[in-house]
CSV table of C-alpha atoms in Angstrom, one decimal:
chain,number,residue,atom,x,y,z
A,18,UNK,CA,63.6,82.4,181.9
A,19,UNK,CA,64.1,78.6,181.9
A,20,UNK,CA,65.3,75.9,179.6
A,21,UNK,CA,62.3,74.1,177.7
A,22,UNK,CA,63.5,71.4,175.3
A,23,UNK,CA,66.2,70.6,172.9
A,24,UNK,CA,65.1,70.9,169.1
A,25,UNK,CA,68.4,69.6,167.5
A,26,UNK,CA,71.8,68.1,168.6
A,27,UNK,CA,74.4,68.0,165.8
A,28,UNK,CA,77.2,65.3,165.9
A,29,UNK,CA,80.2,66.4,168.1
A,30,UNK,CA,83.5,67.5,166.4
A,31,UNK,CA,86.8,67.3,168.2
A,32,UNK,CA,89.2,70.1,167.4
A,33,UNK,CA,92.7,69.3,166.8
A,34,UNK,CA,95.2,70.1,169.5
A,35,UNK,CA,92.2,71.0,171.8
A,36,UNK,CA,90.7,67.6,172.7
A,37,UNK,CA,87.5,69.0,173.6
A,38,UNK,CA,84.1,68.0,171.8
A,39,UNK,CA,81.9,70.7,170.4
A,40,UNK,CA,78.3,70.3,169.6
A,41,UNK,CA,76.0,72.4,167.8
A,42,UNK,CA,72.7,72.7,169.6
A,43,UNK,CA,69.3,74.1,169.1
A,44,UNK,CA,67.1,74.5,171.9
A,45,UNK,CA,63.9,76.6,173.2
A,46,UNK,CA,63.9,78.9,176.1
A,47,UNK,CA,60.7,80.1,177.8
A,48,UNK,CA,60.8,83.7,179.0
A,49,UNK,CA,57.8,84.0,181.3
A,50,UNK,CA,56.6,87.1,183.2
A,51,UNK,CA,52.7,87.5,183.4
A,52,UNK,CA,51.3,91.0,183.9
A,53,UNK,CA,49.2,91.7,187.0
A,54,UNK,CA,45.6,91.3,186.0
A,55,UNK,CA,46.4,89.1,183.0
A,56,UNK,CA,44.1,86.1,182.6
A,57,UNK,CA,45.9,82.6,182.2
A,58,UNK,CA,44.9,79.1,181.8
A,59,UNK,CA,46.6,76.1,183.5
A,60,UNK,CA,45.8,72.8,185.1
A,61,UNK,CA,45.0,72.1,188.7
A,62,UNK,CA,48.0,70.2,190.0
A,63,UNK,CA,47.2,70.1,193.7
A,64,UNK,CA,44.9,71.0,196.6
A,65,UNK,CA,45.4,71.6,200.2
A,66,UNK,CA,43.5,73.4,203.1
A,67,UNK,CA,45.4,76.6,202.1
A,68,UNK,CA,44.1,76.5,198.3
A,69,UNK,CA,45.0,75.3,194.9
A,70,UNK,CA,48.2,74.7,193.1
A,71,UNK,CA,48.2,75.4,189.2
A,72,UNK,CA,50.6,74.1,186.7
A,73,UNK,CA,51.3,75.9,183.4
A,74,UNK,CA,53.4,72.9,182.1
A,75,UNK,CA,56.6,75.0,182.1
A,76,UNK,CA,56.0,76.7,185.4
A,77,UNK,CA,54.8,75.2,188.5
A,78,UNK,CA,54.7,78.0,191.2
A,79,UNK,CA,51.1,79.2,190.8
A,80,UNK,CA,48.9,79.3,194.0
A,81,UNK,CA,45.3,80.2,194.3
A,82,UNK,CA,44.4,80.8,198.0
A,83,UNK,CA,41.0,79.5,199.2
A,84,UNK,CA,39.8,83.1,199.9
A,85,UNK,CA,40.3,83.7,196.1
A,86,UNK,CA,38.2,80.9,195.1
A,87,UNK,CA,34.4,81.4,194.0
A,88,UNK,CA,32.4,81.9,197.3
A,89,UNK,CA,31.2,80.1,199.2
A,90,UNK,CA,33.9,77.4,198.7
A,91,UNK,CA,34.9,74.7,201.0
A,92,UNK,CA,38.0,72.2,201.2
A,93,UNK,CA,37.0,68.6,201.6
A,94,UNK,CA,39.8,66.9,203.3
A,95,UNK,CA,38.6,63.3,202.7
A,96,UNK,CA,38.5,64.0,198.9
A,97,UNK,CA,41.5,66.4,198.9
A,98,UNK,CA,39.6,68.9,196.8
A,99,UNK,CA,37.8,72.3,196.9
A,100,UNK,CA,34.1,72.5,196.2
A,101,UNK,CA,32.3,75.6,195.2
A,102,UNK,CA,28.6,75.7,196.4
A,103,UNK,CA,26.9,77.8,193.7
A,104,UNK,CA,23.8,79.4,195.2
A,105,UNK,CA,21.1,80.3,192.7
A,106,UNK,CA,19.3,83.5,193.8
A,107,UNK,CA,16.4,82.7,191.4
A,108,UNK,CA,15.3,79.6,193.6
A,109,UNK,CA,13.1,80.0,196.7
A,110,UNK,CA,14.8,78.7,199.7
A,111,UNK,CA,16.1,75.4,198.4
A,112,UNK,CA,17.9,73.3,200.9
A,113,UNK,CA,21.5,72.2,200.6
A,114,UNK,CA,20.8,69.2,198.4
A,115,UNK,CA,19.5,71.5,195.7
A,116,UNK,CA,22.6,73.7,195.5
A,117,UNK,CA,24.8,73.1,192.5
A,118,UNK,CA,28.1,72.1,193.5
A,119,UNK,CA,31.2,72.4,191.3
A,120,UNK,CA,34.4,70.6,192.3
A,121,UNK,CA,38.0,71.8,191.4
A,122,UNK,CA,39.2,68.4,190.2
A,123,UNK,CA,42.9,67.9,189.9
A,124,UNK,CA,44.0,67.7,186.3
A,125,UNK,CA,41.3,69.9,184.9
A,126,UNK,CA,41.9,73.1,183.0
A,127,UNK,CA,41.5,76.3,185.0
A,128,UNK,CA,41.2,80.0,184.0
A,129,UNK,CA,42.5,82.6,186.5
A,130,UNK,CA,43.5,86.1,186.9
A,131,UNK,CA,47.0,86.9,188.0
A,132,UNK,CA,46.6,88.9,191.4
A,133,UNK,CA,50.2,89.3,192.4
A,134,UNK,CA,53.7,88.4,191.4
A,135,UNK,CA,56.4,87.9,194.0
A,136,UNK,CA,60.1,87.6,193.1
A,137,UNK,CA,62.5,86.4,195.8
A,138,UNK,CA,66.2,86.7,196.1
A,139,UNK,CA,68.1,84.4,198.4
A,140,UNK,CA,71.5,85.6,199.5
A,141,UNK,CA,74.3,84.3,201.7
A,142,UNK,CA,75.2,87.0,204.2
A,143,UNK,CA,77.5,87.1,207.3
A,144,UNK,CA,74.4,86.3,209.4
A,145,UNK,CA,73.4,83.4,207.1
A,146,UNK,CA,70.8,83.0,204.3
A,147,UNK,CA,68.4,85.7,203.8
A,148,UNK,CA,65.4,85.8,201.4
A,149,UNK,CA,64.1,89.2,200.2
A,150,UNK,CA,60.8,89.4,198.5
A,151,UNK,CA,59.4,92.0,196.0
A,152,UNK,CA,55.8,91.9,195.1
A,153,UNK,CA,53.5,93.4,192.5
A,154,UNK,CA,49.7,93.1,193.3
A,155,UNK,CA,46.4,94.7,192.3
A,156,UNK,CA,45.3,97.1,195.0
A,157,UNK,CA,41.8,98.8,195.2
A,158,UNK,CA,41.9,102.4,194.0
A,159,UNK,CA,41.8,104.1,197.5
A,160,UNK,CA,45.1,102.4,198.3
A,161,UNK,CA,46.7,103.9,195.2
A,162,UNK,CA,44.9,107.2,194.9
A,163,UNK,CA,43.8,107.8,198.4
A,164,UNK,CA,40.4,108.3,200.0
A,165,UNK,CA,39.0,110.6,197.3
A,166,UNK,CA,38.9,107.6,194.8
A,167,UNK,CA,35.5,106.1,194.1
A,168,UNK,CA,35.6,102.2,193.7
A,169,UNK,CA,33.4,102.3,190.5
A,170,UNK,CA,35.3,105.0,188.8
A,171,UNK,CA,38.9,103.5,188.7
A,172,UNK,CA,39.8,99.9,188.1
A,173,UNK,CA,42.2,97.9,190.3
A,174,UNK,CA,45.8,99.1,189.8
A,175,UNK,CA,49.1,97.2,190.1
A,176,UNK,CA,51.2,98.4,193.0
A,177,UNK,CA,54.9,97.2,193.7
A,178,UNK,CA,55.6,96.5,197.4
A,179,UNK,CA,58.9,95.3,198.9
A,180,UNK,CA,59.0,93.1,202.1
A,181,UNK,CA,61.7,92.9,204.6
A,182,UNK,CA,64.4,90.2,204.6
A,183,UNK,CA,63.6,86.8,206.1
A,184,UNK,CA,66.4,84.8,207.7
A,185,UNK,CA,66.4,81.1,206.4
A,186,UNK,CA,68.0,78.4,208.5
A,187,UNK,CA,69.6,75.4,206.8
A,188,UNK,CA,66.5,73.4,207.1
A,189,UNK,CA,64.2,76.0,205.5
A,190,UNK,CA,63.1,75.2,202.1
A,191,UNK,CA,64.0,78.0,199.6
A,192,UNK,CA,61.1,79.9,198.4
A,193,UNK,CA,60.5,79.9,194.8
A,194,UNK,CA,62.3,82.6,192.7
A,195,UNK,CA,58.9,83.7,191.2
A,196,UNK,CA,55.5,82.8,192.5
A,197,UNK,CA,52.2,83.8,190.9
A,198,UNK,CA,49.2,84.2,193.2
A,199,UNK,CA,46.0,83.9,191.1
A,200,UNK,CA,42.2,84.4,191.8
A,201,UNK,CA,39.1,82.9,190.3
A,202,UNK,CA,36.5,84.5,192.2
A,203,UNK,CA,35.0,86.6,189.2
A,204,UNK,CA,32.6,85.6,186.5
A,205,UNK,CA,34.1,83.5,183.7
A,206,UNK,CA,37.1,82.3,185.7
A,207,UNK,CA,37.3,78.8,187.2
A,208,UNK,CA,37.4,75.4,185.6
A,209,UNK,CA,36.8,75.6,181.7
A,210,UNK,CA,34.4,73.0,182.0
A,211,UNK,CA,32.0,75.1,184.0
A,212,UNK,CA,31.6,77.8,181.4
A,213,UNK,CA,31.2,75.6,178.3
């Protein structure tokens, strides 16, 4: 839950014998917790060799790792962007110049599926600051139902996992309270301009 914006701010009133100014304020809050497997739309806000950063305007901690992009994809350091090299199976042995290349441009709208959610609690203990992360992610059926499950019969299922505590030094950047890991390696996902 986070503050979004003010809608109205009434003039202040000073109560007699109190001396404090009181204001009637109307504001909006955002309550956000996506479901694992939910499809969301945001804007590409950054790229690095590890993957893409996505902004939802009110939430900035969305990451799409490079291995969850459409394949084959490559990071181009000089341009600071990821490019999906679409290979058309219908063409006969076309060379690399004939491939369709789709770039993940910063500022473009992107549709992605939520693969996992991570919630981190930072606590001060006698040993220093510690971060404990709890994650919920999509797992293949064999991880949830055992070896008897067939991949075609059962869809991916959300599984909750808890990681161990990590000691943070004074110089370590605090991890985000909530982080969304997304994927775009399915049909219909990726930049909206690709599919229209």
